[in-house]
Amino acid sequence: MALPEGWEVVCGLEVHCELGTRTKLFCSCPNEFGSEPNTNVCPVCLGLPGSLPVLNGQAVELAMRIGAALSCEVKPSIFARKNYFYPDMPKDYQVSQYDQPINVDGFLDLPDGSRVGIERAHMEEDTGKSSHAGGTGRISDSTHSLVDYNRAGVPLVEIVSRPDIGSAEQARAYAAELRSILVATGASDGKMEEGSMRVDANVSVRRTGEPLGTRCEIKNLNSLRSLVRGIEYEASRQVELLEAGNRVRQETRHWDEGAGRTRTGRVKEEADDYRYFPEPDLVPLQPNEGWVAAVRAALPVLPAQRRAALAAAVGLEPSTELVVTAVERGLDDFVRDALAAGAEARTALNRAVNDLPAGATVAVKPFAALVGLEVGGALTATQAKKVLEVLVERGGDADPAALAAELGFEALSADALAGIVDEVVAAHPTDWASYVGGNDKVAGMFVGKVMKATRGKADGKAVTALLQQRRGAAAG
Amino acid sequence: MTGTALELAASIREGRATARQVLEEHLALIATRDGELHAFNEVMAETARAAADRVDAAVGQGQDPGPLAGVPVALKDNLCTRGVPTTCSSKILAGWRPPYDATVVTRLAAAGALVVGKTNLDEFAMGSSTENSAFGPTRNPHDPSRVPGGSSGGSAAAVAAGFAPLALGSDTGGSIRQPAALCGVVGVKPTYGAVSRYGLIAFASSLDQIGPIATSVDDAALLLEVIGGHDPLDSTSLDQPPPDLRTQLDRGVVGLKVGLVTELTGEGIAPDVAERTRQAAAALEAAGATVREVSVPSVTYGLSAYYLIAPAEASSNLARYDGVRYGLRAPGAEDITEMYGATRAAGFGPEVKRRIMLGTYALSAGYYDAYYGKAQKVRTLIVRDFAAAYDQVDVLLSPTAPTVAFELGAKTADPMSMYMNDVCTIPSNLAGHPAISVPFGTGSGGLPVGVQIMAPALAEATMFRAAAVVEAAARDLAPAVEVA
Ligand SMILES: [Zn+2]
């Protein structure tokens, strides 16, 4: 969906990710998804009177890893209280970071070569979760509400981008890249469907070259698909408003995936007043330089570096979709190992990305051997895919040649194929004359007949080549 | 038998008395007189008896039950006690039973102490007379028509009345020292971070400290040794071992430099109290200390800074009393916002509401810099001025409270006059420094006067040495100061 000529969308993303710590941010309750309601709670994360927070060192380490991976400056920081009343929040304030966050001023390079600035990536605690009972289950006509505090106090890092994103597709690429980094660094599992990565989008539009327009914050974007659709819808909505001479009202809007539109949430009459002040129950966080350096040194190879390495190995650009997907799915090491085992690059990349089911394991040697059979012409592409499927079913470590034989995929010798082609040509003299006369439309018929005669073992490209060769001879 | 905590513990550990017998005598006294004084919100007779029997069994088996073996201790009712109502003297927490013990409660139990009950306080420790309790005021044992001070008025009255030789209070702006002074007992605010706050229901987190109330300096030192020292559950707890105070207590003050704080001895201090303070200075000098006047200019702004910082923190700390999870929930609300409003309107008393509003305002966008921000700067100035003073002297001396105990109701109509009670005590909270109030004779009406000794952070041992000298000198004082 494109905006009308002369308009552009400006977007910044706020991404909350739950850190994959063993315990919560300020207490020793387990940080677990899916437990019975209110079983992972204690006086601290329930905010009982008299309880006090103690900062989780592992959460600090993971937050610093995120900062380092996003090329941020990792700084001494302080926690602050963000005060507002909310039943999901046991203390009626959230311990967060405000004017002195742990990570500032970074950036994220996307596969297409664009760069999105990172304003900050700060630590804070998560809230609990309400559900509404009675009536239709909506809050408006429910008879009562229930709160589960298992999630209260789970460590979060909020990553705030600069408004550098100029399209829904770029927003998707940013979120996908960020998720890969979170997973690669072990900071978070990045699961949007479980809410461990939550994306809010600040969207505004402007006529090209003009100052920033009024923005709306879009919430409830629970998948990358919703993110793209939500931004596209919202940008179009704002352009329509402005073109009709109306104003965009600054507000929070909720994406409705079913209806495919955003809806007004809370109207911001004035700026929220959270009455931030330094959290007096915690001391300033001053990770020593040695710790920060150790975190930087221990960073794993990040997706951008992995794309570059894979791209070089297969002779493609790093932004190629196959390369991007291979890295997103963590198949790059596997493909490079297959190459080292002698597999041809493009075919290996293709089969790995397009034909290996998610989570399937295949040993490198049989995979490389299979690619060799296909490239050598012993198996057609269709046959190779079928062999791969059976290889995965059998646990991923079997001889692909043996599997091919078992499946009846005896390689057709070139001589045998030539003979069959000649037989088919001889059996259809009228069509052949037409083909020789330049009618390419009948070529498909000949290929089909050869395929039938070989019960699908023939390679379509090889058949076409033989047909062309014979036509050339006949015409000459 | 009654006596100091040290005497009682010694008798019990040596088998000259049983913990149960000591406890029963204290419970009997409480039964006789607490109806009049209302020091306690809750008397924990049965759990105290069980604890006493355990102490006696331990002694019988030749074990050492600890330095506070069988000593009755009263706890301010803002310290969490597992399974026992902990109310902060507020309707909003009526009936709430914490599922855990405060760290100080755990340490008391480990030292063999017997918790005899939870004492009354100004609601959420906001006040200087214990009249702001939702359950009615506590009265001063020296004159029941007068207040015991506050907010730890119940704890100070309990010790002064002999209901327990020891009590714990909390001190945010003077809430241990001022009632100790008005009730004629010893009260200590330790260095910020010296005693764990885990399980102390917060009023103003950056100022709150738990501390001892006792009948003697020696007992107060013992209690501080028991409750002090690092606690991993409190991030602001200092990485220090429990203090060593009693081994140095009788070293005297020869050569010690004492500063009488100019700004806290003049205007606003009643003549009887000012006179006793000068006498305490003279007593220290007579014991070998050198005394001089020292100016700490910014302390005069302490009260103003305090009444922005403390309410600001309180407005956030008290947000959680919203009716959702525990305590009072006002019935009949149609939605969550109405439930919040009705619950807080019904559950909090007027002083608490006043401070929540003040604090909310001080933190609001557009006012933050002018109020909260400015107050924090004053706090920095006070720390700086104290540091300059401590370049010249080892400890500082001042009155604890501007007057002796006043009549119930005398200051309830005028919050400002009530706030003035803490003018001498607040600076130590803002600086995070230790301070002790020691009884020093009587003033007008024969009522107790306390003098305050302040010291730099973690200089409790020096502070206690000076306090011991003042305490000894007080024994030789004439009964009352004549006031014109
Ligand atoms: Zn917890």
PDB file of N, CA, C and O in Angstrom, chain A residues 43-44 46-55 81 83 85-87 89-93 149 273 275-278 280-283, chain B residues 80 96 99-100 197-201 205 232-236 313 316-317 319-322 324-326 340 344 360 363-365 368 372:
ATOM      1  N   PRO A  43       6.591 -11.110  48.484  1.00  0.00           N
ATOM      2  CA  PRO A  43       6.294  -9.764  48.981  1.00  0.00           C
ATOM      3  C   PRO A  43       6.890  -8.651  48.105  1.00  0.00           C
ATOM      4  O   PRO A  43       6.276  -7.596  47.947  1.00  0.00           O
ATOM      5  N   VAL A  44       8.050  -8.886  47.506  1.00  0.00           N
ATOM      6  CA  VAL A  44       8.692  -7.819  46.728  1.00  0.00           C
ATOM      7  C   VAL A  44       7.928  -7.545  45.436  1.00  0.00           C
ATOM      8  O   VAL A  44       7.553  -6.410  45.152  1.00  0.00           O
ATOM      9  N   LEU A  46       4.977  -8.382  44.692  1.00  0.00           N
ATOM     10  CA  LEU A  46       3.592  -7.979  44.968  1.00  0.00           C
ATOM     11  C   LEU A  46       3.559  -6.575  45.560  1.00  0.00           C
ATOM     12  O   LEU A  46       2.489  -6.040  45.828  1.00  0.00           O
ATOM     13  N   GLY A  47       4.731  -5.984  45.794  1.00  0.00           N
ATOM     14  CA  GLY A  47       4.789  -4.637  46.352  1.00  0.00           C
ATOM     15  C   GLY A  47       4.163  -4.559  47.730  1.00  0.00           C
ATOM     16  O   GLY A  47       3.603  -3.529  48.093  1.00  0.00           O
ATOM     17  N   LEU A  48       4.273  -5.621  48.525  1.00  0.00           N
ATOM     18  CA  LEU A  48       3.680  -5.569  49.863  1.00  0.00           C
ATOM     19  C   LEU A  48       4.385  -4.492  50.690  1.00  0.00           C
ATOM     20  O   LEU A  48       5.570  -4.226  50.502  1.00  0.00           O
ATOM     21  N   PRO A  49       3.631  -3.883  51.616  1.00  0.00           N
ATOM     22  CA  PRO A  49       4.225  -2.849  52.464  1.00  0.00           C
ATOM     23  C   PRO A  49       5.503  -3.358  53.136  1.00  0.00           C
ATOM     24  O   PRO A  49       5.525  -4.483  53.647  1.00  0.00           O
ATOM     25  N   GLY A  50       6.543  -2.543  53.113  1.00  0.00           N
ATOM     26  CA  GLY A  50       7.790  -2.901  53.788  1.00  0.00           C
ATOM     27  C   GLY A  50       8.781  -3.659  52.932  1.00  0.00           C
ATOM     28  O   GLY A  50       9.938  -3.795  53.309  1.00  0.00           O
ATOM     29  N   SER A  51       8.338  -4.161  51.780  1.00  0.00           N
ATOM     30  CA  SER A  51       9.274  -4.913  50.943  1.00  0.00           C
ATOM     31  C   SER A  51      10.176  -3.958  50.172  1.00  0.00           C
ATOM     32  O   SER A  51       9.816  -2.813  49.946  1.00  0.00           O
ATOM     33  N   LEU A  52      11.345  -4.439  49.782  1.00  0.00           N
ATOM     34  CA  LEU A  52      12.327  -3.602  49.088  1.00  0.00           C
ATOM     35  C   LEU A  52      12.928  -4.359  47.905  1.00  0.00           C
ATOM     36  O   LEU A  52      13.095  -5.575  47.962  1.00  0.00           O
ATOM     37  N   PRO A  53      13.266  -3.633  46.857  1.00  0.00           N
ATOM     38  CA  PRO A  53      13.842  -4.278  45.663  1.00  0.00           C
ATOM     39  C   PRO A  53      15.345  -4.505  45.791  1.00  0.00           C
ATOM     40  O   PRO A  53      16.044  -3.697  46.398  1.00  0.00           O
ATOM     41  N   VAL A  54      15.822  -5.602  45.225  1.00  0.00           N
ATOM     42  CA  VAL A  54      17.269  -5.841  45.108  1.00  0.00           C
ATOM     43  C   VAL A  54      17.540  -6.176  43.649  1.00  0.00           C
ATOM     44  O   VAL A  54      16.960  -7.111  43.092  1.00  0.00           O
ATOM     45  N   LEU A  55      18.411  -5.414  43.016  1.00  0.00           N
ATOM     46  CA  LEU A  55      18.616  -5.518  41.566  1.00  0.00           C
ATOM     47  C   LEU A  55      19.289  -6.834  41.166  1.00  0.00           C
ATOM     48  O   LEU A  55      20.261  -7.255  41.781  1.00  0.00           O
ATOM     49  N   ARG A  81      11.173   6.231  39.643  1.00  0.00           N
ATOM     50  CA  ARG A  81       9.794   5.753  39.765  1.00  0.00           C
ATOM     51  C   ARG A  81       8.910   6.504  38.783  1.00  0.00           C
ATOM     52  O   ARG A  81       8.941   7.735  38.740  1.00  0.00           O
ATOM     53  N   ASN A  83       5.184   7.169  38.271  1.00  0.00           N
ATOM     54  CA  ASN A  83       4.001   7.059  39.127  1.00  0.00           C
ATOM     55  C   ASN A  83       2.701   7.155  38.340  1.00  0.00           C
ATOM     56  O   ASN A  83       2.446   8.160  37.683  1.00  0.00           O
ATOM     57  N   PHE A  85      -1.549   5.201  38.609  1.00  0.00           N
ATOM     58  CA  PHE A  85      -2.388   4.162  39.201  1.00  0.00           C
ATOM     59  C   PHE A  85      -2.819   3.171  38.134  1.00  0.00           C
ATOM     60  O   PHE A  85      -3.321   3.561  37.080  1.00  0.00           O
ATOM     61  N   TYR A  86      -2.608   1.903  38.415  1.00  0.00           N
ATOM     62  CA  TYR A  86      -2.930   0.863  37.454  1.00  0.00           C
ATOM     63  C   TYR A  86      -2.996  -0.452  38.233  1.00  0.00           C
ATOM     64  O   TYR A  86      -2.046  -0.797  38.933  1.00  0.00           O
ATOM     65  N   PRO A  87      -4.119  -1.147  38.166  1.00  0.00           N
ATOM     66  CA  PRO A  87      -4.262  -2.326  39.033  1.00  0.00           C
ATOM     67  C   PRO A  87      -3.248  -3.435  38.747  1.00  0.00           C
ATOM     68  O   PRO A  87      -2.952  -4.237  39.623  1.00  0.00           O
ATOM     69  N   MET A  89      -0.221  -3.014  38.375  1.00  0.00           N
ATOM     70  CA  MET A  89       1.080  -2.580  38.874  1.00  0.00           C
ATOM     71  C   MET A  89       1.001  -2.521  40.399  1.00  0.00           C
ATOM     72  O   MET A  89       0.410  -1.609  40.961  1.00  0.00           O
ATOM     73  N   PRO A  90       1.611  -3.496  41.082  1.00  0.00           N
ATOM     74  CA  PRO A  90       1.352  -3.665  42.519  1.00  0.00           C
ATOM     75  C   PRO A  90       1.695  -2.446  43.381  1.00  0.00           C
ATOM     76  O   PRO A  90       1.071  -2.236  44.402  1.00  0.00           O
ATOM     77  N   LYS A  91       2.677  -1.673  42.992  1.00  0.00           N
ATOM     78  CA  LYS A  91       3.068  -0.542  43.833  1.00  0.00           C
ATOM     79  C   LYS A  91       2.419   0.757  43.364  1.00  0.00           C
ATOM     80  O   LYS A  91       2.599   1.792  43.976  1.00  0.00           O
ATOM     81  N   ASP A  92       1.685   0.700  42.268  1.00  0.00           N
ATOM     82  CA  ASP A  92       1.137   1.893  41.628  1.00  0.00           C
ATOM     83  C   ASP A  92       2.249   2.859  41.213  1.00  0.00           C
ATOM     84  O   ASP A  92       2.027   4.063  41.074  1.00  0.00           O
ATOM     85  N   TYR A  93       3.448   2.322  41.089  1.00  0.00           N
ATOM     86  CA  TYR A  93       4.502   3.002  40.329  1.00  0.00           C
ATOM     87  C   TYR A  93       5.336   1.914  39.696  1.00  0.00           C
ATOM     88  O   TYR A  93       5.369   0.774  40.174  1.00  0.00           O
ATOM     89  N   TYR A 149      -0.215 -11.623  38.849  1.00  0.00           N
ATOM     90  CA  TYR A 149       1.018 -10.864  39.057  1.00  0.00           C
ATOM     91  C   TYR A 149       2.288 -11.671  38.733  1.00  0.00           C
ATOM     92  O   TYR A 149       3.378 -11.251  39.090  1.00  0.00           O
ATOM     93  N   ASP A 273       1.633  13.054  33.207  1.00  0.00           N
ATOM     94  CA  ASP A 273       2.529  13.493  34.273  1.00  0.00           C
ATOM     95  C   ASP A 273       2.812  12.313  35.186  1.00  0.00           C
ATOM     96  O   ASP A 273       2.026  11.977  36.047  1.00  0.00           O
ATOM     97  N   ARG A 275       5.298  12.045  37.213  1.00  0.00           N
ATOM     98  CA  ARG A 275       5.991  12.476  38.432  1.00  0.00           C
ATOM     99  C   ARG A 275       7.229  11.599  38.703  1.00  0.00           C
ATOM    100  O   ARG A 275       7.422  11.080  39.789  1.00  0.00           O
ATOM    101  N   TYR A 276       8.058  11.454  37.692  1.00  0.00           N
ATOM    102  CA  TYR A 276       9.298  10.692  37.854  1.00  0.00           C
ATOM    103  C   TYR A 276      10.159  11.292  38.964  1.00  0.00           C
ATOM    104  O   TYR A 276      10.271  12.512  39.068  1.00  0.00           O
ATOM    105  N   PHE A 277      10.745  10.457  39.762  1.00  0.00           N
ATOM    106  CA  PHE A 277      11.810  10.914  40.665  1.00  0.00           C
ATOM    107  C   PHE A 277      12.718   9.723  40.962  1.00  0.00           C
ATOM    108  O   PHE A 277      12.315   8.577  40.781  1.00  0.00           O
ATOM    109  N   PRO A 278      13.955   9.975  41.385  1.00  0.00           N
ATOM    110  CA  PRO A 278      14.903   8.877  41.579  1.00  0.00           C
ATOM    111  C   PRO A 278      14.385   7.868  42.603  1.00  0.00           C
ATOM    112  O   PRO A 278      13.891   8.259  43.659  1.00  0.00           O
ATOM    113  N   PRO A 280      14.365   5.844  45.581  1.00  0.00           N
ATOM    114  CA  PRO A 280      15.243   5.909  46.753  1.00  0.00           C
ATOM    115  C   PRO A 280      15.581   4.531  47.348  1.00  0.00           C
ATOM    116  O   PRO A 280      16.474   4.442  48.184  1.00  0.00           O
ATOM    117  N   ASP A 281      14.874   3.495  46.903  1.00  0.00           N
ATOM    118  CA  ASP A 281      15.145   2.163  47.449  1.00  0.00           C
ATOM    119  C   ASP A 281      16.270   1.434  46.720  1.00  0.00           C
ATOM    120  O   ASP A 281      16.622   0.315  47.084  1.00  0.00           O
ATOM    121  N   LEU A 282      16.803   2.073  45.667  1.00  0.00           N
ATOM    122  CA  LEU A 282      17.911   1.452  44.932  1.00  0.00           C
ATOM    123  C   LEU A 282      19.073   2.431  44.860  1.00  0.00           C
ATOM    124  O   LEU A 282      18.868   3.644  44.878  1.00  0.00           O
ATOM    125  N   VAL A 283      20.263   1.906  44.768  1.00  0.00           N
ATOM    126  CA  VAL A 283      21.434   2.770  44.661  1.00  0.00           C
ATOM    127  C   VAL A 283      21.798   2.922  43.184  1.00  0.00           C
ATOM    128  O   VAL A 283      21.391   2.101  42.362  1.00  0.00           O
TER     129      VAL A 283
ATOM    130  N   CYS B  80       6.973  -4.935  60.034  1.00  0.00           N
ATOM    131  CA  CYS B  80       6.202  -6.119  59.664  1.00  0.00           C
ATOM    132  C   CYS B  80       6.509  -7.297  60.579  1.00  0.00           C
ATOM    133  O   CYS B  80       7.670  -7.623  60.833  1.00  0.00           O
ATOM    134  N   TRP B  96      -4.555  -6.120  58.120  1.00  0.00           N
ATOM    135  CA  TRP B  96      -3.553  -6.745  57.246  1.00  0.00           C
ATOM    136  C   TRP B  96      -2.503  -7.474  58.084  1.00  0.00           C
ATOM    137  O   TRP B  96      -1.980  -6.924  59.063  1.00  0.00           O
ATOM    138  N   PRO B  99       2.948 -11.465  55.515  1.00  0.00           N
ATOM    139  CA  PRO B  99       3.400 -12.862  55.425  1.00  0.00           C
ATOM    140  C   PRO B  99       4.892 -13.000  55.734  1.00  0.00           C
ATOM    141  O   PRO B  99       5.466 -14.040  55.480  1.00  0.00           O
ATOM    142  N   TYR B 100       5.491 -11.958  56.259  1.00  0.00           N
ATOM    143  CA  TYR B 100       6.933 -12.031  56.523  1.00  0.00           C
ATOM    144  C   TYR B 100       7.314 -11.106  57.676  1.00  0.00           C
ATOM    145  O   TYR B 100       6.569 -10.198  58.027  1.00  0.00           O
ATOM    146  N   ARG B 197      16.127  -1.593  56.389  1.00  0.00           N
ATOM    147  CA  ARG B 197      14.746  -1.127  56.341  1.00  0.00           C
ATOM    148  C   ARG B 197      13.802  -2.216  55.843  1.00  0.00           C
ATOM    149  O   ARG B 197      12.605  -1.970  55.694  1.00  0.00           O
ATOM    150  N   TYR B 198      14.321  -3.411  55.537  1.00  0.00           N
ATOM    151  CA  TYR B 198      13.444  -4.442  54.988  1.00  0.00           C
ATOM    152  C   TYR B 198      12.357  -4.785  56.005  1.00  0.00           C
ATOM    153  O   TYR B 198      12.658  -5.212  57.117  1.00  0.00           O
ATOM    154  N   GLY B 199      11.122  -4.560  55.639  1.00  0.00           N
ATOM    155  CA  GLY B 199      10.005  -4.832  56.539  1.00  0.00           C
ATOM    156  C   GLY B 199       9.544  -3.614  57.311  1.00  0.00           C
ATOM    157  O   GLY B 199       8.591  -3.703  58.087  1.00  0.00           O
ATOM    158  N   LEU B 200      10.204  -2.487  57.121  1.00  0.00           N
ATOM    159  CA  LEU B 200       9.707  -1.224  57.676  1.00  0.00           C
ATOM    160  C   LEU B 200       8.785  -0.616  56.612  1.00  0.00           C
ATOM    161  O   LEU B 200       9.216  -0.372  55.481  1.00  0.00           O
ATOM    162  N   ILE B 201       7.535  -0.385  56.965  1.00  0.00           N
ATOM    163  CA  ILE B 201       6.606   0.172  55.981  1.00  0.00           C
ATOM    164  C   ILE B 201       7.002   1.616  55.718  1.00  0.00           C
ATOM    165  O   ILE B 201       7.042   2.445  56.625  1.00  0.00           O
ATOM    166  N   SER B 205      11.436   6.923  51.939  1.00  0.00           N
ATOM    167  CA  SER B 205      12.491   5.903  51.886  1.00  0.00           C
ATOM    168  C   SER B 205      13.900   6.438  52.054  1.00  0.00           C
ATOM    169  O   SER B 205      14.756   5.758  52.613  1.00  0.00           O
ATOM    170  N   PRO B 232      21.368  -8.089  52.922  1.00  0.00           N
ATOM    171  CA  PRO B 232      21.269  -8.149  51.451  1.00  0.00           C
ATOM    172  C   PRO B 232      19.868  -7.838  50.923  1.00  0.00           C
ATOM    173  O   PRO B 232      19.710  -7.598  49.730  1.00  0.00           O
ATOM    174  N   LEU B 233      18.864  -7.832  51.780  1.00  0.00           N
ATOM    175  CA  LEU B 233      17.498  -7.550  51.315  1.00  0.00           C
ATOM    176  C   LEU B 233      17.218  -6.057  51.169  1.00  0.00           C
ATOM    177  O   LEU B 233      16.162  -5.667  50.675  1.00  0.00           O
ATOM    178  N   ASP B 234      18.134  -5.223  51.658  1.00  0.00           N
ATOM    179  CA  ASP B 234      17.960  -3.775  51.550  1.00  0.00           C
ATOM    180  C   ASP B 234      19.140  -3.217  50.753  1.00  0.00           C
ATOM    181  O   ASP B 234      20.276  -3.212  51.218  1.00  0.00           O
ATOM    182  N   SER B 235      18.855  -2.728  49.533  1.00  0.00           N
ATOM    183  CA  SER B 235      19.939  -2.255  48.656  1.00  0.00           C
ATOM    184  C   SER B 235      20.646  -1.033  49.209  1.00  0.00           C
ATOM    185  O   SER B 235      21.762  -0.721  48.796  1.00  0.00           O
ATOM    186  N   THR B 236      19.991  -0.304  50.122  1.00  0.00           N
ATOM    187  CA  THR B 236      20.621   0.881  50.697  1.00  0.00           C
ATOM    188  C   THR B 236      21.342   0.556  52.003  1.00  0.00           C
ATOM    189  O   THR B 236      21.867   1.444  52.657  1.00  0.00           O
ATOM    190  N   GLU B 313       8.214  11.622  48.478  1.00  0.00           N
ATOM    191  CA  GLU B 313       8.433  10.175  48.517  1.00  0.00           C
ATOM    192  C   GLU B 313       7.202   9.453  49.054  1.00  0.00           C
ATOM    193  O   GLU B 313       6.835   8.381  48.576  1.00  0.00           O
ATOM    194  N   SER B 316       4.395   8.681  46.620  1.00  0.00           N
ATOM    195  CA  SER B 316       4.650   7.495  45.798  1.00  0.00           C
ATOM    196  C   SER B 316       4.560   6.213  46.638  1.00  0.00           C
ATOM    197  O   SER B 316       3.921   5.239  46.245  1.00  0.00           O
ATOM    198  N   ASN B 317       5.175   6.238  47.825  1.00  0.00           N
ATOM    199  CA  ASN B 317       5.158   5.041  48.686  1.00  0.00           C
ATOM    200  C   ASN B 317       3.748   4.628  49.091  1.00  0.00           C
ATOM    201  O   ASN B 317       3.475   3.460  49.312  1.00  0.00           O
ATOM    202  N   ALA B 319       0.992   5.094  47.350  1.00  0.00           N
ATOM    203  CA  ALA B 319       0.077   4.892  46.214  1.00  0.00           C
ATOM    204  C   ALA B 319      -0.510   3.493  46.238  1.00  0.00           C
ATOM    205  O   ALA B 319      -1.643   3.273  45.832  1.00  0.00           O
ATOM    206  N   ARG B 320       0.281   2.537  46.744  1.00  0.00           N
ATOM    207  CA  ARG B 320      -0.131   1.130  46.657  1.00  0.00           C
ATOM    208  C   ARG B 320      -1.361   0.804  47.505  1.00  0.00           C
ATOM    209  O   ARG B 320      -1.958  -0.255  47.332  1.00  0.00           O
ATOM    210  N   TYR B 321      -1.731   1.698  48.405  1.00  0.00           N
ATOM    211  CA  TYR B 321      -2.927   1.444  49.223  1.00  0.00           C
ATOM    212  C   TYR B 321      -4.135   1.889  48.416  1.00  0.00           C
ATOM    213  O   TYR B 321      -4.646   2.997  48.579  1.00  0.00           O
ATOM    214  N   ASP B 322      -4.543   1.010  47.502  1.00  0.00           N
ATOM    215  CA  ASP B 322      -5.550   1.375  46.515  1.00  0.00           C
ATOM    216  C   ASP B 322      -6.770   0.473  46.553  1.00  0.00           C
ATOM    217  O   ASP B 322      -7.667   0.600  45.727  1.00  0.00           O
ATOM    218  N   VAL B 324      -6.908  -2.673  45.861  1.00  0.00           N
ATOM    219  CA  VAL B 324      -6.894  -3.786  44.909  1.00  0.00           C
ATOM    220  C   VAL B 324      -6.446  -5.093  45.564  1.00  0.00           C
ATOM    221  O   VAL B 324      -7.061  -6.136  45.364  1.00  0.00           O
ATOM    222  N   ARG B 325      -5.393  -5.027  46.372  1.00  0.00           N
ATOM    223  CA  ARG B 325      -4.757  -6.271  46.818  1.00  0.00           C
ATOM    224  C   ARG B 325      -4.922  -6.602  48.293  1.00  0.00           C
ATOM    225  O   ARG B 325      -4.973  -7.779  48.647  1.00  0.00           O
ATOM    226  N   TYR B 326      -4.936  -5.645  49.184  1.00  0.00           N
ATOM    227  CA  TYR B 326      -4.988  -5.927  50.628  1.00  0.00           C
ATOM    228  C   TYR B 326      -5.517  -4.695  51.336  1.00  0.00           C
ATOM    229  O   TYR B 326      -5.626  -3.606  50.742  1.00  0.00           O
ATOM    230  N   TYR B 340     -10.574   3.397  43.784  1.00  0.00           N
ATOM    231  CA  TYR B 340      -9.359   4.038  44.302  1.00  0.00           C
ATOM    232  C   TYR B 340      -9.739   5.236  45.182  1.00  0.00           C
ATOM    233  O   TYR B 340      -9.279   5.377  46.312  1.00  0.00           O
ATOM    234  N   ARG B 344      -9.244   5.409  49.306  1.00  0.00           N
ATOM    235  CA  ARG B 344      -8.233   6.306  49.867  1.00  0.00           C
ATOM    236  C   ARG B 344      -8.868   7.436  50.680  1.00  0.00           C
ATOM    237  O   ARG B 344      -8.315   7.875  51.689  1.00  0.00           O
ATOM    238  N   THR B 360       2.550  15.135  45.885  1.00  0.00           N
ATOM    239  CA  THR B 360       2.137  14.990  44.489  1.00  0.00           C
ATOM    240  C   THR B 360       2.394  16.299  43.746  1.00  0.00           C
ATOM    241  O   THR B 360       2.916  16.318  42.633  1.00  0.00           O
ATOM    242  N   LEU B 363       6.115  17.049  43.008  1.00  0.00           N
ATOM    243  CA  LEU B 363       6.733  16.247  41.941  1.00  0.00           C
ATOM    244  C   LEU B 363       6.123  16.527  40.574  1.00  0.00           C
ATOM    245  O   LEU B 363       6.577  15.984  39.564  1.00  0.00           O
ATOM    246  N   SER B 364       5.092  17.376  40.527  1.00  0.00           N
ATOM    247  CA  SER B 364       4.366  17.565  39.273  1.00  0.00           C
ATOM    248  C   SER B 364       5.219  18.270  38.231  1.00  0.00           C
ATOM    249  O   SER B 364       6.067  19.106  38.552  1.00  0.00           O
ATOM    250  N   ALA B 365       4.930  17.923  36.973  1.00  0.00           N
ATOM    251  CA  ALA B 365       5.616  18.575  35.858  1.00  0.00           C
ATOM    252  C   ALA B 365       5.404  20.074  35.972  1.00  0.00           C
ATOM    253  O   ALA B 365       4.303  20.537  36.247  1.00  0.00           O
ATOM    254  N   TYR B 368       8.376  20.550  39.615  1.00  0.00           N
ATOM    255  CA  TYR B 368       9.429  19.669  40.127  1.00  0.00           C
ATOM    256  C   TYR B 368      10.702  20.437  40.466  1.00  0.00           C
ATOM    257  O   TYR B 368      11.248  20.318  41.561  1.00  0.00           O
ATOM    258  N   TYR B 372      10.712  19.988  44.489  1.00  0.00           N
ATOM    259  CA  TYR B 372      11.512  18.805  44.814  1.00  0.00           C
ATOM    260  C   TYR B 372      12.985  19.028  44.468  1.00  0.00           C
ATOM    261  O   TYR B 372      13.884  18.726  45.254  1.00  0.00           O
TER     262      TYR B 372
END
